[in-house]
Coordinates of N, CA and C in Angstrom, one line a residue:
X10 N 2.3 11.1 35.5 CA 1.7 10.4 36.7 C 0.7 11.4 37.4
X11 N -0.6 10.7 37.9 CA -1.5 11.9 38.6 C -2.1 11.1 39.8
X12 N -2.3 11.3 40.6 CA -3.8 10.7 41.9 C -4.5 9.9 41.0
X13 N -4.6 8.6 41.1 CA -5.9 7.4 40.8 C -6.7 7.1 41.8
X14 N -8.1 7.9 42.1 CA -8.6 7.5 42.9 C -10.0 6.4 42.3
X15 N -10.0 5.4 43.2 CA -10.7 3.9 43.0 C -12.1 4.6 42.9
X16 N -12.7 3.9 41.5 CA -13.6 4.0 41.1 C -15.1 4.2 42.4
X17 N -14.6 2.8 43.1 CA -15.7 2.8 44.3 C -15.0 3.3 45.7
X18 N -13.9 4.5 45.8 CA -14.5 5.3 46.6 C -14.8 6.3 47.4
X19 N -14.9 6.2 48.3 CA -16.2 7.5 48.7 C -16.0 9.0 48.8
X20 N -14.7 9.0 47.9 CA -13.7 10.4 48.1 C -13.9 11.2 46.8
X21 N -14.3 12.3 46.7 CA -14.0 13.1 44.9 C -12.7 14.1 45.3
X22 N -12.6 14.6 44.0 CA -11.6 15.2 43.8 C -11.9 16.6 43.3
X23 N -12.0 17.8 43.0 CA -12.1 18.7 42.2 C -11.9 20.4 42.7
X24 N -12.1 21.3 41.6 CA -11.7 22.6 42.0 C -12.6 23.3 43.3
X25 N -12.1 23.4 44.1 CA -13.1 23.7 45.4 C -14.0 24.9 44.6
X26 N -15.3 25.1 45.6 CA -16.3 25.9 45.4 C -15.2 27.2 45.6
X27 N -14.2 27.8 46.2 CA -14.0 28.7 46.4 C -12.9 29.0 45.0
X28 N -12.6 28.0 44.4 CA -11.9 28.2 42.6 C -10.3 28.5 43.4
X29 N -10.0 28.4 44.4 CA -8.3 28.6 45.2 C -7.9 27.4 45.3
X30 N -8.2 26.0 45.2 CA -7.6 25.0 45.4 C -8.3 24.0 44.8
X31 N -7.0 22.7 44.4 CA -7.6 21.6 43.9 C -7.6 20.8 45.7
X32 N -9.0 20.1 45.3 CA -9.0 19.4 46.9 C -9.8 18.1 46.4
X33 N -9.6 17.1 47.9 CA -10.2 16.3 48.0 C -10.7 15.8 49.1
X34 N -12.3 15.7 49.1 CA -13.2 15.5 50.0 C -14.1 14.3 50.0
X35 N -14.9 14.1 50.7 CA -15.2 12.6 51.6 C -15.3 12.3 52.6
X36 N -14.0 12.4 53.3 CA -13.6 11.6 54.1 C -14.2 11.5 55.2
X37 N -14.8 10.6 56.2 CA -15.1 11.0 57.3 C -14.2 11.6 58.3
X38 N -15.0 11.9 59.6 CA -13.6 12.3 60.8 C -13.1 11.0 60.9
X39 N -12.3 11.2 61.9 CA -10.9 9.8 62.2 C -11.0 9.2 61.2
X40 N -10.5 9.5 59.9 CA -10.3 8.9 59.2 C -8.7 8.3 58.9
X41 N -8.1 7.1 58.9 CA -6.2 7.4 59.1 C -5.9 7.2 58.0
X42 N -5.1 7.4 57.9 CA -3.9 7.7 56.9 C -3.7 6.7 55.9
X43 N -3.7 5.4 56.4 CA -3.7 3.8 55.8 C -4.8 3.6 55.6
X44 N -6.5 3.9 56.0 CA -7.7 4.0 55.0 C -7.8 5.0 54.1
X45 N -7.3 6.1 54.5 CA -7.3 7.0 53.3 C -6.6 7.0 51.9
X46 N -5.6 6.2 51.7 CA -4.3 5.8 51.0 C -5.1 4.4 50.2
X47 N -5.3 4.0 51.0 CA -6.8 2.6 50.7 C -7.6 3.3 49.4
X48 N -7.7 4.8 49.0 CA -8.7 5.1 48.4 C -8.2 5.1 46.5
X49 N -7.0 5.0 46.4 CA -6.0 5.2 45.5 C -5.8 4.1 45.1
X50 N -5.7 4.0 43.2 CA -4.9 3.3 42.3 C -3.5 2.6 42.9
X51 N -2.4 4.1 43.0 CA -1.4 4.3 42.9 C -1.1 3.6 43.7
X52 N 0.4 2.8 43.6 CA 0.9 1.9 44.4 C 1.5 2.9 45.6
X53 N 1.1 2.3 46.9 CA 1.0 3.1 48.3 C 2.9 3.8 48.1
X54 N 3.4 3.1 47.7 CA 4.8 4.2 48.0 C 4.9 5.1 47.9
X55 N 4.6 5.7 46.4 CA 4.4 7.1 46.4 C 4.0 8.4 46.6
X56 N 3.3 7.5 47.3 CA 2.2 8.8 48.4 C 2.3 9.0 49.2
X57 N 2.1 9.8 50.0 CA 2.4 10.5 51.3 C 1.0 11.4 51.9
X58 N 0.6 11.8 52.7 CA -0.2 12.7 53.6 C 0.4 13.3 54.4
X59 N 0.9 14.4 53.8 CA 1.8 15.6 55.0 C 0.8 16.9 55.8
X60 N 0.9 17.2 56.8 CA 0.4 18.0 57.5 C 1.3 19.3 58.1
X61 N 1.6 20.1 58.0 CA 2.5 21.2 58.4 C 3.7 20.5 58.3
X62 N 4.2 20.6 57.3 CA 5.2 20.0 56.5 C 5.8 18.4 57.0
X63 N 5.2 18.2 57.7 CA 5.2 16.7 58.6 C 4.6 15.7 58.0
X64 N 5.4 14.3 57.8 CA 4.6 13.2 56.7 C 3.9 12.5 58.0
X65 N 2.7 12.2 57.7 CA 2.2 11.5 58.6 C 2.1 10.1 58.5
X66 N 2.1 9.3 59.7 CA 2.2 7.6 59.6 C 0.6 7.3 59.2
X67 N 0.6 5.5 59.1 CA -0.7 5.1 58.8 C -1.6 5.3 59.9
X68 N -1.3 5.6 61.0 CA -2.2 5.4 62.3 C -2.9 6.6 62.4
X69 N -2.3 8.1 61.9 CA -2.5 8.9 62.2 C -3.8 8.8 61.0
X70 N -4.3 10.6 62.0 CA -5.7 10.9 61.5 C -5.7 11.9 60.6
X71 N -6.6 12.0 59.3 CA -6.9 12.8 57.9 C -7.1 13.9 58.8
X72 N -7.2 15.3 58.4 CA -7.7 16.1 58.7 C -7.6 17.4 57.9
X73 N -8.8 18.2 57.6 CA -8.7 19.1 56.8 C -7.1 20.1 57.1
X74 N -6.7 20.5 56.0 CA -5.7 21.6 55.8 C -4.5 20.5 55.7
X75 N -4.8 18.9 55.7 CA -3.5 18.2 55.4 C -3.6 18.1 53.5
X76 N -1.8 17.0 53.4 CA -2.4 17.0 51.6 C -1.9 15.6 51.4
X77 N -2.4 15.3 50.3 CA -2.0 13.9 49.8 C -0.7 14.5 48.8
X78 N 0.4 13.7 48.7 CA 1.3 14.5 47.5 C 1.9 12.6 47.0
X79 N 1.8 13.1 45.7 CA 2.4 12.2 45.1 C 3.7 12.2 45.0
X80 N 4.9 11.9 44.9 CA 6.2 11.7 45.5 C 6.9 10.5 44.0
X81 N 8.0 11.3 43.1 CA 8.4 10.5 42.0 C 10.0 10.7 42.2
X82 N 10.7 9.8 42.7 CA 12.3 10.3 42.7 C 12.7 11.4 43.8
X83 N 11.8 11.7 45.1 CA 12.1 12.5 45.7 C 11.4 13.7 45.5
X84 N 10.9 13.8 44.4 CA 10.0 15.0 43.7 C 8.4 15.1 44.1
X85 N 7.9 16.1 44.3 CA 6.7 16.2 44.6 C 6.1 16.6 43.6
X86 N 5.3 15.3 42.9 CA 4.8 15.9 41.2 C 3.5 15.8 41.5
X87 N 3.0 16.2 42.7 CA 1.3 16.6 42.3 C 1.0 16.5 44.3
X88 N 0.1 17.5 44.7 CA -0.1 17.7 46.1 C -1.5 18.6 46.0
X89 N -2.6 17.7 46.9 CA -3.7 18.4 46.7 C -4.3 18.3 48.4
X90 N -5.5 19.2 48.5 CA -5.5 19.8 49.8 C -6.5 19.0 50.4
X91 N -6.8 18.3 51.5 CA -7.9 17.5 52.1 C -8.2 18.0 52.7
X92 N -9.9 18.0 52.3 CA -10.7 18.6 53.5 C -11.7 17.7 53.8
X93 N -12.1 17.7 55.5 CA -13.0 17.3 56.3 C -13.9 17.7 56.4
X94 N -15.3 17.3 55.9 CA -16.5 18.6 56.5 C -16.7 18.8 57.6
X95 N -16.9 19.9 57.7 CA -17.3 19.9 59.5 C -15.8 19.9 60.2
X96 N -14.5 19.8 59.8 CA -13.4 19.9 60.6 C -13.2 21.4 60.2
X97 N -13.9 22.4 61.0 CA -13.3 23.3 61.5 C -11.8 24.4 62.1
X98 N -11.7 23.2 62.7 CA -10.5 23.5 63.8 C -9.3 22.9 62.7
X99 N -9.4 21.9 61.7 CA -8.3 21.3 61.4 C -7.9 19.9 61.8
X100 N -8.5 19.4 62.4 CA -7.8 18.3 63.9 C -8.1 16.8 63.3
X101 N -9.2 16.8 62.3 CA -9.1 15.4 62.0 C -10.6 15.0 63.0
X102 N -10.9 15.6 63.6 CA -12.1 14.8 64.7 C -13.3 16.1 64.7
X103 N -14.3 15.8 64.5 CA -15.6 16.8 65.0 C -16.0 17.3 66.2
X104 N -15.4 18.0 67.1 CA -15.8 18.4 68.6 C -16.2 19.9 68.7
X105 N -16.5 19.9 69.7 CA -16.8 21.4 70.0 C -16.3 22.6 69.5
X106 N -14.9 22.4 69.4 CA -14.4 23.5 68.8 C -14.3 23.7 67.7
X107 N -14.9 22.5 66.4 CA -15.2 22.9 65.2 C -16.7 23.8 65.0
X108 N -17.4 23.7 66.6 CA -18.9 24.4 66.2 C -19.0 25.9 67.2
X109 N -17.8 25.7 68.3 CA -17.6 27.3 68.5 C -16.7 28.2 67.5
X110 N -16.1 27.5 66.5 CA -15.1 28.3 65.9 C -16.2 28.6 64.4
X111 N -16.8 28.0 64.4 CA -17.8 28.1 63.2 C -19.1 29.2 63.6
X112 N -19.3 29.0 65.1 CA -20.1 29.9 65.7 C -19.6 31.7 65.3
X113 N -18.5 31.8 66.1 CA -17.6 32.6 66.6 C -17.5 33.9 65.0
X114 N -17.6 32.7 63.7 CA -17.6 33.0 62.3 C -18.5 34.1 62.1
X115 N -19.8 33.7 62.9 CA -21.2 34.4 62.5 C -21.3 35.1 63.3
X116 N -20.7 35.8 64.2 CA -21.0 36.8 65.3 C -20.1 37.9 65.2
X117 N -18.5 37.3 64.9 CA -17.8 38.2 65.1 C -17.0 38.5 63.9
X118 N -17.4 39.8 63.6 CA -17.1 40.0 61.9 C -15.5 40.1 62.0
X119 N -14.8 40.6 62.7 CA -13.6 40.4 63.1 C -12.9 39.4 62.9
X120 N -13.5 38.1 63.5 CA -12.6 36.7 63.1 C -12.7 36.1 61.6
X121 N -11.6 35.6 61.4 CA -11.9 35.1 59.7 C -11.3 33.3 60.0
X122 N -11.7 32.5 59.2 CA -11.2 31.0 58.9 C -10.2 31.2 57.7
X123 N -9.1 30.5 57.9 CA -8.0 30.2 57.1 C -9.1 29.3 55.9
X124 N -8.2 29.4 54.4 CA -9.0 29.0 53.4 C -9.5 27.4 53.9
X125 N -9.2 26.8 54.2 CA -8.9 24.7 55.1 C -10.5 24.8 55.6
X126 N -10.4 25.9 56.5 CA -11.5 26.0 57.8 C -12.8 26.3 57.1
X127 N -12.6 27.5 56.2 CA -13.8 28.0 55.6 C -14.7 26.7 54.5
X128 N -13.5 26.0 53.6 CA -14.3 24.9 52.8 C -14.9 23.9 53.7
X129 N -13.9 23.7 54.8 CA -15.1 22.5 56.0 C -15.7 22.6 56.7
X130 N -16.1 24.0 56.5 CA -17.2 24.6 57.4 C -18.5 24.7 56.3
X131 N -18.4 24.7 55.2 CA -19.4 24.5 54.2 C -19.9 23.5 54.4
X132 N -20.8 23.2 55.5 CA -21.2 21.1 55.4 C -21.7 21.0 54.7
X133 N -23.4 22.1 54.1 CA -23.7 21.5 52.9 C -22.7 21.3 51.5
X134 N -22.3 21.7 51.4 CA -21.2 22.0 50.1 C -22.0 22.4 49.1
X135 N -22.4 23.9 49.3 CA -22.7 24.2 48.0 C -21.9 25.7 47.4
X136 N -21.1 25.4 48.3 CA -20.0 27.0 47.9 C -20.5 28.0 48.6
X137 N -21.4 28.1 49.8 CA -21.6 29.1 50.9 C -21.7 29.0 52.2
X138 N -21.2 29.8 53.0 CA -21.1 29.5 54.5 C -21.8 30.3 55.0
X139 N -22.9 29.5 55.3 CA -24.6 30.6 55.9 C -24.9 29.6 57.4
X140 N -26.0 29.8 57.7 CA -26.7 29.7 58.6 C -27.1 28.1 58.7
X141 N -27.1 27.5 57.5 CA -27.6 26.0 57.5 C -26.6 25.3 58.0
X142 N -25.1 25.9 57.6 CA -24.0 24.9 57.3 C -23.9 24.9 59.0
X143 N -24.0 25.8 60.1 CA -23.9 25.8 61.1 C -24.9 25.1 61.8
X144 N -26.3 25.3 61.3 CA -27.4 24.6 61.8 C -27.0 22.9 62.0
X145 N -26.6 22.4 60.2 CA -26.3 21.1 60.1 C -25.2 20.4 61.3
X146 N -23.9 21.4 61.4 CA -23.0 20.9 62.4 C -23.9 20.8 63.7
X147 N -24.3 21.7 63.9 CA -24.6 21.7 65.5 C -26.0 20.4 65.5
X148 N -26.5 19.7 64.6 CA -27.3 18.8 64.3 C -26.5 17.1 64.7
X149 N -25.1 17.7 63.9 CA -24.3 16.5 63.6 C -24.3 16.4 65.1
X150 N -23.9 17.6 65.9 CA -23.4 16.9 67.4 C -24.5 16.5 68.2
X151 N -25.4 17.1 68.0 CA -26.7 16.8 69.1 C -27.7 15.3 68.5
X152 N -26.5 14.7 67.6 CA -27.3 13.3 66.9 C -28.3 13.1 66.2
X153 N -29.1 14.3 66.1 CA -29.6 14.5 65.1 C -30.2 14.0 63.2
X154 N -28.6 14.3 62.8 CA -28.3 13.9 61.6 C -26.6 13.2 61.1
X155 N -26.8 12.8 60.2 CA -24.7 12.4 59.5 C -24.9 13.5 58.5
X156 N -23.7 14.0 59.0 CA -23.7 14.9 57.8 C -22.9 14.8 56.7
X157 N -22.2 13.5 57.0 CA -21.5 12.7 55.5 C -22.6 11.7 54.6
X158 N -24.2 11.8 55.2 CA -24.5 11.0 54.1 C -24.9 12.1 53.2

């Protein structure tokens, strides 16, 4: 048994740019739990979206550093890591503190991003956290651009 994700959509699957985790990305912010689950073959039972070891309901919101886990008999036979671009902070929503914490990245050699933070702070996704990926966010908020198209 593995993750069937539907041909049309808008989610991939694969070895993150950083080669530390199998993940899956896409999603927009507020994205819940019952659209996200929408994205899958697999008959909805066996799935789950846990977040600090917490199963989340349908209402609730995706948010990088949560995971989808497939669930067979009680058994967790497959759990991979979702990430948000641009969710920063973790939270599931794009705000400020995904672009001071991404700020904060480039100034202060001192602070570091948990691995979650660092891949959704990559908006372009090309496996580096430079100066664009920051430019793009701070774009996203000032309306500028979508940085999910």
């Amino acid at each position: 048994p593995t993750l069937l994700i539907k041909s049309d959509a808008k989610i991939t699957r694969k070895l993150s740019e950083y080669g530390k985790h199998d993940i899956i990305k896409g999603m927009r912010e507020k994205t819940t739990v019952e659209t996200f689950l929408s994205y899958f073959e697999n008959d909805a039972s066996p799935l789950r979206v846990v977040k600090d070891d917490a199963v989340l309901s349908g209402t609730d919101t995706i948010s990088s550093d949560s995971y989808v886990q497939l669930v067979i008999n009680g058994e967790i036979v497959e759990s991979v890591l979702l990430i948000v671009i641009g969710d920063v902070d973790c939270s599931g929503r794009l705000n400020t503190t995904d672009y001071i914490q991404m700020r904060r990245f480039f100034i202060d050699d001192n602070y570091t991003l948990s691995d979650s933070a660092y891949i959704s702070a990559d908006v372009e996704e090309n496996g580096k956290l430079n100066a664009t990926d920051y430019v793009l966010l701070k774009a996203y908020f000032m309306g500028i651009t979508d940085i999910y198209e």
